Amino acid sequence: MNFITVSGPPSSGKTSVLLKTIEVFIDRGLKVGVVKFDCLSTDDDLLYKKMNIPVKKGLSGALCPDHYFVSNVEEIFQWGLDIDADILISESAGLCNRCSPYIKEIKAVCVIDNLSGVGTPKKIGPMLKSADVVVITKGDIVSQAEREVFASRVNAVNPASIIMNINGLTGQGAFELASVLHNDKSANIETLTGKELRFPMPSALCSYCLGETKIGAEHQMGNVRKMDIKND
Amino acid sequence: MIEHNVINNTKLFILLKKYPFLEAYFKDNNFDIIGHEAGTFSSFLNTLDEEYLEDMAIDKHEACRQLSTYLNSMLEFLGEDKTDVLSITIFPGTNKSGEKENYDKLKINKGDIVSIVGPTGSGKSRLLADIEWVAQADTPTKRKIFVNDDVPDNKWRFSIEDKLVAQLSQNMNFVMDLTAKEFVELHARSRMVENIEEVIGRILTQANELAGENFAPDTPITSLSGGQSRALMIADTAILSKSPIVLIDEIENAGIDRKRALSLLLSEDKIILIATHDPTLALLGDKRIVIKNGGIDCVIETTAEERQVLAELEVMDKRTKEMRTKLRNGERL
Ligand SMILES: Nc1ncnc2c1ncn2[C@@H]1O[C@H](COP(=O)(O)OP(=O)(O)OP(=O)(O)O)[C@@H](O)[C@H]1O
Ligand SMILES: Nc1nc2c(ncn2[C@@H]2O[C@H](COP(=O)(O)OP(=O)(O)O)[C@@H](O)[C@H]2O)c(=O)[nH]1
Ligand SMILES: [Mg+2]
Ligand SMILES: [Mg+2]
């Protein structure tokens, strides 16, 4: 089975691009399963269901969605095998711009949109920097110049990636993306057990992670760091 | 190609002097190398403490590898003799019913203006997408595209710097919060042009000529009129975009001299493809591709008689324009 992890800021166009791309896979006679990871709620699963795509959703609730992803990915992968999928795709929203659910040797896609501004690529961490394919959406709403500047900024932070402009509404480029994500050279992955994350997640564990709600120094324990606020 | 080790053993001030574009690169990647120029990139990374590396999600080994990937790709881009695209050739595939397309092969040369016509859903956008992807019988149409009479290099598909096609979209809005001059400058810098001031000046002058209605360099782009925005987009694409082919999805008539816009693009040595329903625009082309049921049905050369029609249409357009001016000025029509 081919496994593709897709991640990107909320509303960057992940679902739109995936729906168009999966349509191409289905046309090619491939069976696709999708797992959607989110924090509090998502209706994306309904969109996938509407296209008769088998879908699972995982809501991390109070946990960091990327930590939640890694803790569940093995089981999810098994589900993909059980339903006999040729391609399993995970969609997750990158929320803090720091984490990324990418796994070594597993195709990693980051979706980011032209509207987020040219300063954005440098603010996004491993989610963008360590992706194999960067999909840029919403090119239809900006000028050629803005598209070129944005793409060159993405290229500066991830020069090794394949950068593709895709229109999530019309699907322009989805055919080509499908060919990049799944082709004769795609690895057939048998198991995820033992594979490694591309980048360690931040080691954050403070009293607030553990349920503390009160403000004040005496309630702060663990990994606490203070801002440097000088009077000038 | 410069070896990874060589790059990482070279002192930063030497790298920066030789490759000034690295300054922006370090900035884009949040590497604050100021004060560390006397050492190498790895020695700079070694000055960062673990906490900072973790916060900024920096993997030292990866960071070194990335620097050499970037430097090498930029050198290739700057140094290589640009393949001059003289022509593209479209070889027939099949239409939506799977029948072979009705033409032999279609060659489009530098300096050509070709319009693409056909009903909604007929496959105009697919044809444009085939060209952009330099299709090799691997799209639904099974068409093949050659560049300069030959099987094209893969770089046309994946390189950000070497895109075959620039697209002037229908949309006339800018989203950036910049003045016209800052906007063009930002674009020019990302394209690594050398004589920035001169290029900016040229673009703004051309844009003003196209728009008819002048704007100052310090006008915020978001407050340009529709015609001015489009004029700026066209002038900017003509002069700064390196892509040899420009796709145009309808240039609206309002507030811009379309004939002039096309000749500006042509003067910059582009191939121009226009998807349009507008007869004036279609006739400005040397030929037009007619698309039906997903396939190229025929290619019509613009004849002398048709050019006569164009002259008539232009008279009508001019008359409409005069009426519009009168209307604006509060005169009777
Ligand atoms: N030769 C072909 N074989 C199979 N499918 C095709 C072919 N040509 C086009 N199609 C498909 O037909 C659909 C409509 O084509 P397209 O979007 O290019 O139409 P269009 O002419 O641009 O329409 P509009 O005027 O509405 O923009 C697309 O899904 C496209 O992939
Ligand atoms: N104009 C435009 N809108 C897009 C594009 N891609 C996605 N959208 C819209 O952006 C919004 C968010 O897209 P969605 O796919 O739900 O984003 P996700 O949260 O990343 O999955 C939706 O309203 C989409 O219709 C695009 O290429 N162009
Ligand atoms: Mg979504
Ligand atoms: Mg179209």
XYZ file of C-alpha atoms and ligand atoms in Angstrom:
626
model
C 0.000 0.000 0.000
C 1.159 3.542 -0.694
C 0.808 5.903 2.269
C 0.673 9.687 1.823
C 0.614 12.107 4.744
C -0.903 15.494 3.982
C -0.679 18.409 6.308
C -1.029 22.189 6.206
C -2.568 25.154 8.009
C -6.357 25.158 8.517
C -8.338 26.142 5.413
C -5.308 26.041 3.168
C -7.210 23.756 0.803
C -6.136 20.257 1.868
C -9.556 18.665 1.532
C -10.371 20.447 -1.720
C -7.098 19.361 -3.322
C -7.404 15.826 -1.983
C -10.941 15.372 -3.272
C -9.839 16.354 -6.770
C -6.734 14.195 -6.584
C -8.586 11.154 -5.267
C -11.040 11.516 -8.145
C -8.076 10.980 -10.476
C -6.892 7.948 -8.483
C -10.371 6.429 -8.643
C -10.484 7.023 -12.399
C -7.250 5.076 -12.598
C -8.925 2.157 -10.859
C -7.155 2.631 -7.526
C -8.784 2.156 -4.142
C -8.173 5.022 -1.736
C -8.809 5.312 2.006
C -8.612 8.577 3.962
C -7.978 9.352 7.603
C -8.785 12.799 8.823
C -7.131 14.108 11.986
C -8.359 17.239 13.679
C -8.684 18.849 17.088
C -12.219 19.636 18.015
C -14.453 18.896 15.091
C -14.447 18.308 11.387
C -16.984 17.751 8.668
C -14.386 16.735 6.142
C -15.260 13.072 6.663
C -18.719 13.766 5.243
C -17.190 15.250 2.097
C -15.106 12.128 1.578
C -18.079 9.877 2.331
C -20.128 11.711 -0.244
C -17.625 10.519 -2.825
C -17.839 6.980 -1.449
C -14.297 7.137 -0.162
C -13.789 5.021 2.979
C -12.855 7.453 5.736
C -11.918 7.400 9.433
C -11.751 10.470 11.590
C -9.741 11.059 14.717
C -10.358 14.019 17.004
C -7.519 14.690 19.379
C -9.584 16.884 21.705
C -7.322 18.120 24.479
C -4.209 16.504 23.015
C -1.868 17.917 20.421
C -3.227 16.564 17.127
C 0.204 15.600 15.840
C 1.069 13.648 18.992
C -2.313 12.009 18.631
C -1.504 11.203 15.012
C 1.719 9.367 15.825
C 0.068 7.414 18.595
C -2.600 6.160 16.212
C -0.884 5.875 12.881
C 0.001 2.185 13.173
C -3.626 1.189 13.719
C -4.750 3.483 10.948
C -2.278 1.885 8.601
C -3.629 -1.537 9.505
C -7.133 -0.283 8.718
C -5.914 0.754 5.275
C -4.570 -2.748 4.711
C -7.805 -4.291 6.006
C -9.975 -2.398 3.533
C -7.559 -3.390 0.787
C -6.627 0.162 -0.171
C -3.967 0.843 -2.798
C -3.393 4.279 -1.354
C -3.977 5.511 2.176
C -4.010 9.257 2.743
C -3.949 11.102 6.051
C -5.120 14.705 6.268
C -4.169 16.705 9.313
C -4.302 20.383 10.124
C -1.019 21.818 11.362
C -2.038 24.044 14.196
C 1.051 25.403 15.883
C 3.193 25.514 12.712
C 5.876 23.650 14.615
C 4.959 19.988 14.501
C 4.571 17.805 11.489
C 3.325 14.283 11.298
C 5.779 13.265 8.579
C 7.433 9.880 8.718
C 10.743 8.932 7.111
C 10.277 7.072 3.805
C 6.575 8.006 3.672
C 5.541 10.593 1.098
C 4.897 13.912 2.860
C 2.791 16.684 1.351
C 2.325 20.185 2.743
C -0.580 22.296 1.468
C -0.253 26.047 1.862
C -2.122 28.881 0.175
C -1.082 31.993 -1.697
C -3.360 34.150 0.434
C -1.427 33.444 3.604
C 1.137 36.063 2.577
C 4.770 35.955 1.460
C 6.010 36.078 5.042
C 4.316 32.802 5.909
C 6.727 30.207 4.512
C 9.452 31.233 6.913
C 7.109 31.015 9.876
C 6.240 27.404 9.259
C 8.571 24.796 10.662
C 9.138 21.155 9.676
C 5.613 20.854 8.312
C 6.804 22.868 5.324
C 10.570 22.450 5.517
C 10.615 18.679 5.537
C 7.811 17.985 3.054
C 8.588 16.170 -0.219
C 5.855 17.945 -2.139
C 4.557 21.428 -1.425
C 1.163 22.204 -2.905
C 0.307 25.883 -3.243
C -3.407 26.651 -3.623
C -5.603 29.659 -4.352
C -3.390 30.926 -7.162
C -6.590 31.984 -8.891
C -7.078 34.848 -6.437
C -3.640 36.409 -6.774
C -1.517 37.766 -9.605
C 1.246 35.949 -11.490
C 3.801 38.061 -9.621
C 2.397 37.119 -6.240
C 2.426 33.445 -7.230
C 6.042 33.664 -8.331
C 7.175 35.476 -5.199
C 5.334 33.047 -2.954
C 6.761 29.997 -4.704
C 10.284 31.387 -4.491
C 9.867 31.900 -0.738
C 8.730 28.317 -0.371
C 11.700 27.218 -2.441
C 14.038 29.124 -0.129
C 12.912 27.208 2.938
C 12.555 23.848 1.213
C 14.770 23.780 -1.875
C 14.625 20.017 -2.272
C 10.842 19.775 -2.565
C 8.626 19.557 -5.622
C 6.455 22.671 -5.608
C 3.126 22.516 -7.433
C 0.374 25.070 -7.914
C -3.035 23.462 -7.651
C -6.465 25.047 -7.818
C -8.600 23.395 -5.146
C -11.814 24.633 -6.704
C -11.368 23.639 -10.341
C -8.870 20.846 -9.728
C -6.405 22.365 -12.190
C -3.143 20.551 -11.490
C -4.735 17.671 -9.573
C -4.105 15.232 -12.396
C -0.438 16.109 -12.334
C -0.280 15.930 -8.536
C -1.805 12.455 -8.650
C 0.977 11.346 -11.008
C 3.610 12.712 -8.668
C 2.112 11.093 -5.574
C 1.461 7.663 -6.988
C 3.376 6.130 -9.863
C 5.386 3.037 -10.823
C 8.148 4.103 -8.495
C 5.969 4.499 -5.406
C 7.106 2.242 -2.581
C 4.816 -0.528 -1.440
C 4.794 -0.052 2.313
C 4.127 -3.139 4.364
C 4.264 -1.789 7.884
C 4.953 1.413 9.793
C 6.217 -0.318 12.893
C 9.763 0.800 13.602
C 9.669 3.727 11.189
C 10.704 7.110 12.483
C 9.293 10.631 12.510
C 11.197 13.045 10.289
C 11.414 15.560 13.041
C 11.029 15.272 16.821
C 8.000 16.992 18.279
C 8.583 19.721 20.866
C 9.144 18.528 24.391
C 6.464 20.554 26.089
C 5.125 19.318 29.338
C 4.114 21.913 31.898
C 1.466 22.014 34.586
C -0.999 23.544 32.107
C -0.564 20.534 29.828
C -1.670 18.466 32.789
C -4.870 20.335 33.457
C -3.833 23.270 35.631
C -6.053 26.327 35.014
C -4.938 28.858 37.625
C -2.629 31.756 36.786
C 0.376 32.465 39.019
C 3.976 31.360 39.532
C 3.099 28.875 42.239
C 0.936 26.902 39.807
C 3.647 26.590 37.185
C 5.736 23.421 37.070
C 7.734 21.444 34.576
C 8.880 22.966 31.299
C 8.127 26.646 31.973
C 9.863 29.420 30.135
C 9.497 33.156 30.701
C 9.367 35.918 28.114
C 12.093 38.501 28.236
C 10.219 41.746 28.885
C 12.449 44.729 29.430
C 11.319 48.235 30.171
C 12.905 50.545 27.672
C 27.909 21.703 -8.694
C 29.725 22.631 -5.518
C 30.350 19.812 -3.092
C 28.486 19.840 0.164
C 31.757 19.745 2.179
C 33.222 22.667 0.315
C 30.210 24.835 1.070
C 30.205 23.888 4.688
C 33.940 24.494 5.072
C 33.829 27.958 3.533
C 33.664 30.961 5.808
C 30.344 32.742 5.725
C 31.715 36.131 4.706
C 33.267 34.534 1.648
C 30.039 32.743 0.772
C 28.063 35.962 1.165
C 30.485 37.926 -0.943
C 30.432 35.370 -3.716
C 26.739 34.617 -3.528
C 24.905 37.713 -2.262
C 21.526 35.998 -2.664
C 22.381 33.897 0.382
C 21.687 36.864 2.605
C 17.969 36.618 1.816
C 18.180 32.866 2.155
C 19.534 33.065 5.696
C 16.859 35.597 6.555
C 14.072 33.456 5.108
C 15.293 30.565 7.208
C 15.634 32.584 10.407
C 19.401 32.100 10.602
C 20.728 35.200 12.304
C 24.309 34.921 11.136
C 25.246 38.534 11.843
C 28.465 38.563 13.856
C 29.318 35.004 12.784
C 30.576 35.797 9.282
C 34.145 34.908 10.165
C 33.205 31.276 10.751
C 31.577 28.566 8.633
C 27.880 27.765 8.524
C 28.387 24.704 10.717
C 30.316 26.713 13.247
C 27.435 29.181 13.285
C 24.999 26.328 13.910
C 27.218 25.129 16.739
C 26.799 28.455 18.525
C 23.045 27.914 18.759
C 21.970 26.243 21.973
C 19.891 23.102 22.044
C 16.809 24.885 23.269
C 16.921 27.334 20.372
C 17.479 24.551 17.853
C 14.494 22.720 19.229
C 12.305 25.824 19.287
C 13.124 26.780 15.745
C 12.958 23.160 14.641
C 16.461 23.200 13.218
C 18.288 19.965 12.517
C 21.940 20.894 12.039
C 22.709 18.172 9.579
C 19.594 18.932 7.531
C 20.324 22.657 7.617
C 23.766 22.094 6.066
C 22.365 19.800 3.425
C 19.613 22.296 2.618
C 22.105 25.136 2.229
C 24.037 23.210 -0.389
C 20.861 22.125 -2.210
C 19.720 25.717 -2.384
C 23.070 27.162 -3.385
C 23.526 24.608 -6.137
C 20.039 25.065 -7.517
C 20.469 28.836 -7.564
C 23.803 28.551 -9.337
C 22.281 26.311 -11.914
C 19.475 28.806 -12.396
C 21.745 31.840 -12.636
C 24.586 30.277 -14.525
C 23.039 28.000 -17.068
C 22.570 29.181 -20.588
C 18.855 29.646 -20.594
C 17.272 27.290 -23.049
C 15.611 29.697 -25.368
C 12.158 28.366 -26.153
C 11.698 28.921 -29.864
C 8.680 26.722 -30.357
C 6.325 24.234 -28.827
C 4.689 21.471 -30.793
C 1.454 19.752 -29.867
C 1.031 16.184 -31.109
C -2.500 14.829 -31.354
C -4.111 12.704 -28.677
C -7.730 11.685 -28.372
C -10.955 13.550 -27.738
C -13.436 12.691 -24.996
C -14.864 9.849 -27.086
C -11.409 8.359 -27.490
C -11.132 9.256 -31.192
C -7.836 10.518 -32.557
C -7.683 14.281 -32.868
C -8.176 15.729 -36.270
C -4.805 17.342 -37.023
C -1.304 16.318 -37.833
C 0.793 18.336 -35.471
C 0.604 21.904 -34.358
C 3.702 24.018 -33.996
C 3.574 27.352 -32.226
C 6.568 29.646 -32.579
C 7.994 32.415 -30.493
C 6.161 35.605 -31.371
C 2.921 33.799 -32.270
C -0.417 34.748 -30.832
C -2.799 31.830 -30.807
C -6.342 31.987 -29.535
C -8.247 29.007 -28.246
C -11.989 28.880 -28.770
C -14.731 26.383 -27.991
C -17.843 25.928 -25.891
C -17.822 25.618 -22.123
C -16.505 22.269 -20.957
C -15.003 21.501 -24.365
C -11.456 21.157 -23.056
C -9.780 24.561 -23.453
C -8.379 24.540 -19.947
C -7.222 20.944 -20.421
C -5.236 21.966 -23.501
C -3.602 24.790 -21.563
C -2.879 22.390 -18.695
C -1.321 19.892 -21.126
C 1.076 22.587 -22.285
C 1.910 23.681 -18.768
C 2.626 20.079 -17.713
C 4.441 19.411 -21.004
C 2.252 16.332 -21.314
C 3.898 13.146 -22.562
C 0.802 11.080 -23.329
C 0.243 10.995 -19.570
C -2.879 13.144 -19.311
C -6.503 12.263 -20.180
C -6.024 13.660 -23.693
C -2.887 11.561 -24.389
C -1.353 14.583 -26.125
C 2.397 15.029 -26.402
C 4.142 18.370 -26.168
C 7.616 18.989 -27.575
C 9.786 22.011 -26.827
C 12.134 23.167 -29.600
C 11.196 20.115 -31.681
C 12.444 17.735 -29.040
C 11.360 15.698 -26.029
C 11.302 18.275 -23.248
C 13.508 18.342 -20.203
C 11.867 17.393 -16.908
C 12.817 20.748 -15.422
C 9.858 22.359 -17.163
C 7.629 20.369 -14.889
C 9.259 20.775 -11.543
C 11.610 23.703 -11.396
C 10.190 26.804 -9.791
C 12.606 29.022 -11.666
C 12.019 27.470 -15.052
C 8.298 27.452 -15.498
C 7.178 27.105 -19.082
C 3.989 29.027 -18.556
C 2.961 32.223 -16.816
C -0.724 32.770 -16.408
C -2.584 36.041 -16.455
C -5.670 35.087 -14.566
C -9.041 36.681 -14.938
C -8.810 37.973 -11.438
C -7.829 41.602 -11.111
C -7.171 41.866 -7.408
C -3.949 42.071 -5.534
C -3.855 40.808 -1.976
C -0.561 42.288 -0.827
C -0.408 45.431 1.178
C 2.306 47.219 -0.803
C 2.727 50.191 -3.085
C 3.058 49.588 -6.814
C 6.781 50.210 -6.654
C 7.365 47.988 -3.619
C 5.347 45.268 -5.264
C 7.379 45.271 -8.457
C 10.570 45.486 -6.437
C 9.622 42.431 -4.371
C 8.987 40.490 -7.541
C 12.215 41.703 -9.142
C 14.239 40.654 -6.110
C 12.727 37.203 -6.087
C 13.696 36.918 -9.768
C 17.276 37.976 -8.936
C 17.360 40.746 -11.534
C 20.440 42.922 -11.442
C 19.470 46.406 -12.572
C 16.467 46.588 -10.267
C 15.752 50.338 -10.441
C 15.779 50.379 -14.212
C 13.500 47.355 -14.467
C 11.053 48.800 -11.955
C 10.967 52.051 -13.908
C 10.304 50.254 -17.154
C 7.456 48.207 -15.707
C 5.743 51.190 -14.129
C 6.062 53.228 -17.331
C 4.640 50.427 -19.443
C 1.823 49.831 -16.982
C 0.894 53.497 -17.093
C 0.859 53.467 -20.868
C -1.367 50.403 -20.960
C -3.788 51.745 -18.396
C -4.187 55.138 -19.976
C -5.183 56.454 -16.597
C -1.930 57.231 -14.765
C -0.935 56.117 -11.293
C 2.013 57.080 -9.110
C 4.670 54.559 -7.993
C 3.613 54.998 -4.373
C -0.041 54.111 -4.969
C -1.022 51.088 -2.857
C -1.729 48.250 -5.268
C -4.973 47.478 -3.508
C -6.319 50.896 -4.472
C -5.496 50.682 -8.180
C -8.509 50.622 -10.472
C -9.382 47.423 -12.316
C -7.713 48.628 -15.508
C -4.616 49.846 -13.681
C -4.255 46.556 -11.792
C -4.500 44.560 -14.957
C -2.061 46.866 -16.725
C 0.430 46.459 -13.898
C -0.008 42.687 -13.933
C 0.591 42.509 -17.664
C 3.599 44.816 -17.672
C 5.078 42.960 -14.724
C 4.539 39.537 -16.292
C 5.892 40.684 -19.649
C 9.071 42.101 -18.222
C 9.834 40.075 -15.094
C 8.392 36.653 -15.644
C 10.942 34.344 -17.227
C 8.329 31.972 -18.584
C 8.416 31.880 -22.385
C 4.683 31.218 -22.729
C 1.946 33.470 -21.406
C -1.562 32.138 -21.052
C -4.321 34.666 -21.004
C -7.800 33.816 -19.871
C -9.765 36.668 -21.505
C -8.391 40.181 -21.174
C -11.348 42.287 -20.336
C -11.945 45.260 -22.485
C -12.420 47.745 -19.709
C -9.747 50.300 -19.065
C -6.835 48.753 -20.914
C -5.363 48.889 -24.361
C -5.425 45.208 -25.274
C -3.643 45.478 -28.572
C -0.860 47.304 -26.877
C -0.777 44.760 -24.072
C -0.269 41.975 -26.588
C 2.450 43.834 -28.410
C 4.227 44.477 -25.125
C 4.172 40.746 -24.400
C 5.367 40.002 -27.923
C 8.169 42.512 -27.699
C 9.424 40.506 -24.732
C 9.653 37.421 -26.919
C 6.753 35.424 -25.606
C 4.437 32.871 -27.094
C 0.907 34.020 -26.313
C -2.095 31.760 -25.890
C -5.489 33.332 -25.303
C -8.657 31.507 -24.327
C -11.431 33.855 -25.332
C -14.954 34.369 -26.630
C -14.261 37.923 -27.722
C -14.024 38.276 -31.515
C -11.641 41.246 -31.404
C -9.244 39.412 -29.201
C -9.561 36.152 -31.142
C -8.783 37.957 -34.392
C -5.674 39.541 -32.937
C -4.258 36.027 -33.030
C -2.438 34.630 -36.048
C -4.512 31.499 -35.776
C -7.121 29.969 -33.574
C -7.490 26.497 -32.220
C -11.063 25.232 -32.209
C -11.804 22.730 -29.467
C -14.784 20.388 -29.552
C -15.583 17.437 -27.313
C -12.150 17.543 -25.685
C -10.215 17.433 -28.937
C -8.614 19.973 -31.252
C -11.144 20.021 -34.075
C -9.348 22.339 -36.425
C -6.911 25.207 -36.598
C -8.061 28.280 -38.463
C -5.533 30.765 -39.813
C -6.692 34.333 -39.589
C -7.304 35.387 -43.198
C -7.040 38.774 -44.851
C -10.842 38.996 -44.930
C -10.971 38.330 -41.233
C -8.453 41.059 -40.638
C -10.911 43.349 -42.412
C -13.522 42.281 -39.893
C -11.015 43.020 -37.177
C -10.648 46.554 -38.528
C -14.437 46.940 -38.365
C -14.552 45.586 -34.851
C -11.812 47.956 -33.836
C -13.789 50.898 -35.180
C -16.751 49.720 -33.149
C -14.613 49.266 -30.054
C -13.199 52.723 -30.517
C -16.683 54.156 -30.839
C -17.789 52.418 -27.648
C -14.743 53.834 -25.927
C -15.581 57.360 -27.057
C -19.124 56.931 -25.832
C -17.806 55.734 -22.497
C -15.590 58.792 -22.164
C -18.514 61.069 -22.988
C -20.661 59.274 -20.471
C -17.983 59.714 -17.819
C -17.702 63.403 -18.589
C -21.420 63.928 -18.234
C -21.995 64.701 -21.904
C -24.958 63.667 -24.056
C -24.383 60.559 -26.146
N -9.495 14.772 -24.701
C -10.036 14.577 -23.501
N -10.204 13.346 -23.007
C -10.756 13.162 -21.779
N -11.173 14.166 -20.979
C -11.035 15.413 -21.410
C -10.465 15.699 -22.685
N -10.427 17.047 -22.860
C -10.968 17.585 -21.747
N -11.342 16.615 -20.869
C -11.976 16.824 -19.562
O -13.201 17.546 -19.745
C -13.443 18.419 -18.660
C -13.768 19.847 -19.130
O -12.653 20.399 -19.804
P -12.098 21.893 -19.533
O -12.227 22.235 -18.103
O -10.757 21.946 -20.145
O -13.157 22.743 -20.383
P -13.117 24.301 -20.800
O -13.226 24.368 -22.269
O -11.957 24.967 -20.190
O -14.467 24.834 -20.177
P -14.832 26.363 -19.679
O -15.142 27.145 -20.907
O -16.045 26.076 -18.850
O -13.664 26.853 -18.896
C -12.204 18.340 -17.780
O -12.488 17.470 -16.678
C -11.146 17.734 -18.673
O -10.154 16.998 -17.963
N -10.332 30.380 -4.711
C -9.876 29.217 -4.239
N -10.424 28.692 -3.140
C -9.956 27.513 -2.680
C -8.898 26.826 -3.331
N -8.644 25.693 -2.630
C -9.513 25.665 -1.600
N -10.317 26.755 -1.620
C -11.369 27.119 -0.650
O -10.757 27.318 0.618
C -11.595 26.866 1.675
C -10.878 25.870 2.582
O -10.579 24.691 1.856
P -10.477 23.264 2.540
O -10.159 22.300 1.454
O -11.643 22.957 3.388
O -9.197 23.472 3.467
P -8.557 22.496 4.593
O -9.043 23.018 5.897
O -7.097 22.706 4.435
O -8.991 21.114 4.291
C -12.827 26.266 0.989
O -13.833 27.251 1.008
C -12.357 25.978 -0.422
O -13.412 26.026 -1.338
C -8.321 27.424 -4.522
O -7.385 26.907 -5.165
N -8.860 28.618 -4.927
Mg -9.917 19.771 5.466
Mg -11.780 26.452 -18.590
